[in-house]
Amino acid sequence: MKKLLMILMMIPTFLILISCGQKEKGTLTVYVGLYEDHAIRAIEAFEKETGIKVSHVRMSNGEILAKIRAEKDAPKASVWFGGPSDTFVQAKMEGLLQPYFSANEHFIPEIYKDEEGYWTGIYVGSIALVSNRAWLQEVGLHAPNSWQDLLKPQYKGMVSMADPRSSGTAYTVLATLVQLMGEEEAFRYLEQLDQNVRTYTTSGSVPGRSVGMGESGVAIMFAHDALKFFKEGFRDLIITFPKEGTGYEIGAVGMVNGAPNEEEAKIFIDWSLTKQAQELGKQMGNYQLLTNETAISPEEAFYLTEINTIVYDQQWAGESRSRLIERWYELVN
């Protein structure tokens, strides 16, 4: 009887010891370059599948880079999720990212990932010219299908694009023009274009809403963002591509150097490369091409093989980012 009593008294302590011996799942902070609706849906799915709690902050790509740079000595976030890879290239050069080769990276073609493991592509999207049908009819223009169209006098004060210092979209535009035209010609073009620009926004998607509401005539932005706005009710939007050629982004995911929750960060990156994770975006009305070879891209997605794209050099764009942005800022000011 005494032995039985002793055993019963020991059970709670034994259970507590077992409980303490189990590794608790940590939390994760993620800086997000995706649309807020896409980010929320993805994080909800990840939390449900893994039990890892995630907090996130949504910012434009240049803002994420600046944030990670400011927190370099004491990182708060572990993962950078979404946004053009050329900004990841710059972050890699500055020692702000750390490499991780995911077990799922074999699903991603080589052209969509960093060979040293610092970032991996999760989607692809192309730059387009997005115009307002009603405005075009009012001024007697056809939808622009050339970069040169945007220099016409009718476009004065009616072109909207983002600021490449904060926007990954706008930097993709800048790097596209330089790769397409050569640097000197591209900056001569940008100087002329500046005379027609209504405003430079912080976010790359805002110009699309401006055009959709008739505040601007045309926006330079990602085609998939414009398609999202069209589906949401901005039916006057027309999406065209410049005949000279256009560039594209590889939206990426990567781990912050010194990630405070490294194991959880690895699990998140593994998950983000899966077919199931990548297909969540189209459920929320996001229409990028997907990089996982087994994932099914949205039917509405703009395939690079169907438009005239340049051979966009992500590595060069990332290495040249600071210099080109500084030159652009001097030009427009």
Coordinates of C-alpha atoms in Angstrom, one line a residue, residues 7-323:
I7 CA 4.0 5.7 -7.1
L8 CA 0.8 7.8 -7.2
M9 CA 2.6 10.7 -5.6
M10 CA 5.4 10.5 -8.1
I11 CA 3.1 10.6 -11.2
P12 CA 2.5 14.3 -11.4
T13 CA 6.3 15.0 -11.0
F14 CA 7.0 12.5 -13.7
L15 CA 4.5 14.1 -16.1
I16 CA 6.0 17.5 -15.4
L17 CA 9.5 16.3 -16.2
I18 CA 8.3 14.7 -19.5
S19 CA 6.5 17.9 -20.4
C20 CA 9.6 20.0 -19.7
G21 CA 11.7 17.6 -21.7
Q22 CA 9.7 18.3 -24.8
K23 CA 10.9 21.0 -27.2
E24 CA 8.2 23.7 -27.4
K25 CA 7.5 25.1 -30.9
G26 CA 8.8 28.7 -31.2
T27 CA 7.4 31.8 -32.8
L28 CA 8.5 33.5 -36.0
T29 CA 8.6 37.0 -37.2
V30 CA 8.4 37.5 -41.0
Y31 CA 8.8 40.6 -43.1
V32 CA 6.5 40.3 -46.1
G33 CA 6.6 41.8 -49.6
L34 CA 3.4 40.0 -50.7
Y35 CA -0.1 41.5 -50.8
E36 CA -1.6 41.6 -47.3
D37 CA -4.4 39.2 -48.2
H38 CA -2.0 36.7 -49.6
A39 CA 0.3 37.0 -46.6
I40 CA -2.5 36.5 -44.1
R41 CA -3.8 33.4 -45.9
A42 CA -0.3 31.9 -46.2
I43 CA 0.6 32.5 -42.6
E44 CA -2.8 31.1 -41.4
A45 CA -2.1 27.9 -43.4
F46 CA 1.5 27.6 -42.1
E47 CA 0.4 28.0 -38.5
K48 CA -2.3 25.4 -38.9
E49 CA 0.1 22.9 -40.5
T50 CA 3.1 23.4 -38.2
G51 CA 1.8 24.9 -34.9
I52 CA 4.4 27.6 -35.2
K53 CA 3.0 31.1 -34.4
V54 CA 3.9 33.8 -36.8
S55 CA 3.8 37.6 -36.6
H56 CA 4.4 39.5 -39.8
V57 CA 5.0 43.1 -41.1
R58 CA 4.0 44.0 -44.6
M59 CA 6.3 46.5 -46.4
S60 CA 7.6 47.4 -49.8
N61 CA 10.8 45.6 -50.8
G62 CA 13.1 48.6 -50.3
E63 CA 11.6 49.2 -46.9
I64 CA 12.3 45.6 -45.9
L65 CA 15.9 46.0 -47.0
A66 CA 16.2 49.2 -44.9
K67 CA 14.6 47.5 -41.9
I68 CA 16.8 44.5 -42.0
R69 CA 19.8 46.7 -42.4
A70 CA 18.9 48.8 -39.4
E71 CA 18.4 45.7 -37.3
K72 CA 21.6 44.0 -38.5
D73 CA 23.2 43.8 -35.0
A74 CA 20.0 42.5 -33.4
P75 CA 17.7 41.0 -36.0
K76 CA 14.0 40.9 -35.1
A77 CA 12.7 39.0 -38.1
S78 CA 13.9 35.6 -39.3
V79 CA 12.4 35.4 -42.8
W80 CA 12.0 37.7 -45.7
F81 CA 9.0 36.5 -47.7
G82 CA 8.2 37.9 -51.1
G83 CA 9.5 40.8 -53.3
P84 CA 11.9 40.9 -56.3
S85 CA 15.1 38.9 -55.9
D86 CA 17.4 41.7 -57.0
T87 CA 16.9 43.3 -53.6
F88 CA 17.8 40.0 -52.0
V89 CA 21.0 40.0 -54.1
Q90 CA 21.9 43.4 -52.6
A91 CA 21.0 42.1 -49.1
K92 CA 23.3 39.1 -49.7
M93 CA 26.1 41.4 -50.7
E94 CA 25.7 43.4 -47.5
G95 CA 25.8 40.3 -45.3
L96 CA 22.1 40.6 -44.3
L97 CA 21.0 37.1 -45.4
Q98 CA 22.3 33.7 -44.5
P99 CA 22.2 30.7 -46.9
Y100 CA 19.8 27.8 -46.5
F101 CA 19.4 24.9 -49.0
S102 CA 15.9 23.7 -48.5
A103 CA 15.0 20.0 -48.9
N104 CA 12.3 21.2 -51.3
E105 CA 14.5 23.3 -53.5
H106 CA 14.7 20.5 -56.1
F107 CA 11.2 21.5 -57.1
I108 CA 12.5 24.9 -58.1
P109 CA 14.4 25.4 -61.5
E110 CA 17.9 26.6 -61.2
I111 CA 17.1 29.9 -63.0
Y112 CA 14.8 30.8 -60.1
K113 CA 17.2 30.5 -57.2
D114 CA 20.5 31.7 -55.9
E115 CA 23.2 29.1 -56.5
E116 CA 24.7 29.7 -53.0
G117 CA 21.3 29.3 -51.2
Y118 CA 20.7 32.9 -50.1
W119 CA 17.3 33.2 -51.8
T120 CA 14.9 31.0 -53.6
G121 CA 12.1 32.1 -56.0
I122 CA 8.5 31.4 -55.2
Y123 CA 6.7 33.3 -58.0
V124 CA 7.4 35.3 -61.2
G125 CA 5.7 38.4 -62.6
S126 CA 6.3 40.7 -65.6
I127 CA 6.3 44.5 -65.9
A128 CA 3.4 46.0 -67.9
L129 CA 1.9 49.3 -69.1
V130 CA -1.5 49.6 -67.5
S131 CA -3.9 52.2 -68.8
N132 CA -7.4 53.6 -68.3
R133 CA -9.8 52.8 -71.2
A134 CA -12.0 55.8 -70.5
W135 CA -9.1 58.2 -70.4
L136 CA -7.6 56.9 -73.6
Q137 CA -10.9 57.4 -75.4
E138 CA -11.1 60.9 -74.0
V139 CA -7.7 62.0 -75.3
G140 CA -7.9 59.9 -78.5
L141 CA -5.1 57.4 -77.8
H142 CA -4.7 53.7 -78.3
A143 CA -3.4 51.7 -75.3
P144 CA 0.4 52.1 -75.1
N145 CA 2.4 49.2 -76.5
S146 CA 5.8 50.9 -76.5
W147 CA 8.1 52.6 -73.9
Q148 CA 8.2 55.5 -76.3
D149 CA 4.4 56.0 -76.2
L150 CA 4.7 57.3 -72.6
L151 CA 6.8 60.3 -73.8
K152 CA 3.9 61.6 -75.9
P153 CA 2.6 65.1 -74.8
Q154 CA -0.8 63.7 -74.1
Y155 CA 0.7 61.7 -71.2
K156 CA 2.0 64.8 -69.4
G157 CA 1.0 64.6 -65.8
M158 CA -0.8 61.3 -66.4
V159 CA 1.9 58.6 -65.9
S160 CA 2.2 57.0 -62.4
M161 CA 4.9 54.8 -61.2
A162 CA 6.6 54.0 -57.9
D163 CA 9.8 55.2 -56.3
P164 CA 12.6 52.6 -56.8
R165 CA 14.1 53.6 -53.4
S166 CA 11.2 51.9 -51.7
S167 CA 9.5 49.8 -54.4
G168 CA 10.8 46.6 -55.8
T169 CA 8.4 47.0 -58.7
A170 CA 9.9 50.4 -59.6
Y171 CA 13.4 49.2 -59.4
T172 CA 12.5 46.3 -61.7
V173 CA 11.3 49.0 -64.1
L174 CA 14.6 51.0 -63.8
A175 CA 16.8 47.9 -64.2
T176 CA 14.7 46.7 -67.1
L177 CA 15.2 50.0 -69.0
V178 CA 18.9 50.0 -68.3
Q179 CA 19.3 46.5 -69.6
L180 CA 17.1 47.1 -72.6
M181 CA 18.5 50.5 -73.7
G182 CA 21.9 50.8 -72.1
E183 CA 22.5 53.0 -69.1
E184 CA 23.0 56.4 -70.8
E185 CA 20.1 56.0 -73.2
A186 CA 17.9 54.7 -70.3
F187 CA 18.6 57.7 -68.2
R188 CA 17.9 60.1 -71.1
Y189 CA 14.6 58.3 -71.4
L190 CA 13.9 58.5 -67.7
E191 CA 14.6 62.3 -67.8
Q192 CA 12.0 62.7 -70.5
L193 CA 9.6 60.4 -68.8
D194 CA 9.9 62.4 -65.6
Q195 CA 8.2 65.3 -67.4
N196 CA 5.1 63.2 -67.8
V197 CA 5.0 61.5 -64.4
R198 CA 2.2 62.6 -62.1
T199 CA 3.7 61.1 -58.9
Y200 CA 6.2 58.6 -57.6
T201 CA 4.5 56.4 -55.0
T202 CA 6.0 54.4 -52.2
S203 CA 4.3 51.2 -53.2
G204 CA 4.5 49.6 -56.6
S205 CA 0.8 48.6 -56.7
V206 CA -0.6 52.0 -55.8
P207 CA -0.3 53.4 -59.4
G208 CA -2.7 50.7 -60.5
R209 CA -5.4 51.9 -58.2
S210 CA -4.7 55.5 -59.3
V211 CA -5.3 54.5 -63.0
G212 CA -8.3 52.4 -62.1
M213 CA -9.9 55.4 -60.4
G214 CA -9.1 57.7 -63.4
E215 CA -6.6 59.8 -61.4
S216 CA -3.8 58.8 -63.8
G217 CA -3.9 57.7 -67.4
V218 CA -1.2 54.9 -67.3
A219 CA 0.8 53.1 -64.7
I220 CA 4.1 51.2 -65.0
M221 CA 3.7 48.1 -62.8
F222 CA 3.5 44.4 -62.5
A223 CA 0.9 42.8 -64.8
H224 CA -0.4 40.4 -62.1
D225 CA -1.1 43.4 -59.8
A226 CA -3.1 45.1 -62.5
L227 CA -5.0 41.9 -63.1
K228 CA -5.9 41.7 -59.4
F229 CA -7.3 45.2 -59.5
F230 CA -9.3 44.4 -62.7
K231 CA -10.8 41.4 -61.0
E232 CA -11.7 43.5 -58.0
G233 CA -13.8 45.8 -60.1
F234 CA -11.5 48.3 -61.9
R235 CA -12.9 47.3 -65.3
D236 CA -11.4 50.2 -67.3
L237 CA -7.9 48.8 -66.8
I238 CA -6.1 47.7 -70.0
I239 CA -2.9 45.7 -69.7
T240 CA -0.3 45.9 -72.5
F241 CA 3.4 45.1 -72.8
P242 CA 6.0 47.3 -74.5
K243 CA 7.0 45.9 -77.9
E244 CA 10.7 46.7 -77.3
G245 CA 10.7 44.2 -74.5
T246 CA 10.0 44.1 -70.8
G247 CA 11.5 42.8 -67.6
Y248 CA 10.3 40.6 -64.8
E249 CA 10.7 39.8 -61.1
I250 CA 11.5 36.6 -59.4
G251 CA 9.7 36.9 -56.1
A252 CA 11.9 35.3 -53.4
V253 CA 12.1 34.0 -49.9
G254 CA 15.3 34.0 -47.7
M255 CA 16.6 33.8 -44.2
V256 CA 17.8 36.8 -42.3
N257 CA 21.4 36.6 -41.1
G258 CA 21.4 35.9 -37.4
A259 CA 17.8 34.8 -37.5
P260 CA 16.5 34.6 -33.9
N261 CA 14.4 31.5 -34.6
E262 CA 16.5 29.7 -37.2
E263 CA 14.9 26.3 -37.0
E264 CA 11.4 27.7 -37.4
A265 CA 12.7 29.9 -40.2
K266 CA 13.9 26.8 -42.1
I267 CA 10.6 25.1 -41.6
F268 CA 8.8 28.2 -43.0
I269 CA 11.1 28.3 -46.1
D270 CA 10.7 24.6 -46.7
W271 CA 6.9 25.1 -46.6
S272 CA 6.9 28.1 -48.9
L273 CA 8.5 26.1 -51.6
T274 CA 5.8 23.4 -51.7
K275 CA 3.1 23.1 -54.3
Q276 CA 0.4 23.6 -51.6
A277 CA 1.9 26.8 -50.3
Q278 CA 2.5 28.4 -53.7
E279 CA -1.0 27.7 -54.9
L280 CA -2.6 29.6 -52.0
G281 CA -2.1 33.0 -53.7
K282 CA -4.6 32.4 -56.5
Q283 CA -7.2 31.6 -53.9
M284 CA -6.9 35.2 -52.8
G285 CA -6.9 36.7 -56.3
N286 CA -3.1 36.8 -56.9
Y287 CA -2.0 35.8 -60.4
Q288 CA 1.8 35.4 -60.4
L289 CA 3.4 32.4 -62.2
L290 CA 4.6 29.8 -59.7
T291 CA 8.1 28.4 -59.5
N292 CA 7.5 25.0 -58.0
E293 CA 7.4 22.6 -61.1
T294 CA 4.5 20.6 -59.7
A295 CA 2.4 23.7 -58.8
I296 CA -0.4 24.8 -61.1
S297 CA -0.2 28.6 -61.9
P298 CA -3.4 30.6 -62.2
E299 CA -5.1 30.3 -65.6
E300 CA -5.0 34.0 -65.9
A301 CA -1.2 34.3 -65.3
F302 CA 0.9 36.0 -68.0
Y303 CA 3.5 33.5 -69.1
L304 CA 6.9 34.9 -70.0
T305 CA 7.0 32.8 -73.2
E306 CA 3.9 34.6 -74.4
I307 CA 5.2 38.2 -74.1
N308 CA 8.4 39.8 -75.3
T309 CA 10.7 39.7 -72.2
I310 CA 14.3 40.6 -72.1
V311 CA 16.9 38.3 -70.5
Y312 CA 16.6 40.0 -67.2
D313 CA 19.8 39.7 -65.2
Q314 CA 18.8 39.4 -61.6
Q315 CA 22.4 39.2 -60.3
W316 CA 23.5 42.3 -62.2
A317 CA 20.3 44.2 -61.1
G318 CA 21.0 43.4 -57.5
E319 CA 24.7 44.4 -57.7
S320 CA 23.8 47.7 -59.5
R321 CA 20.9 48.6 -57.3
S322 CA 22.4 51.2 -55.0
R323 CA 24.2 53.0 -57.8

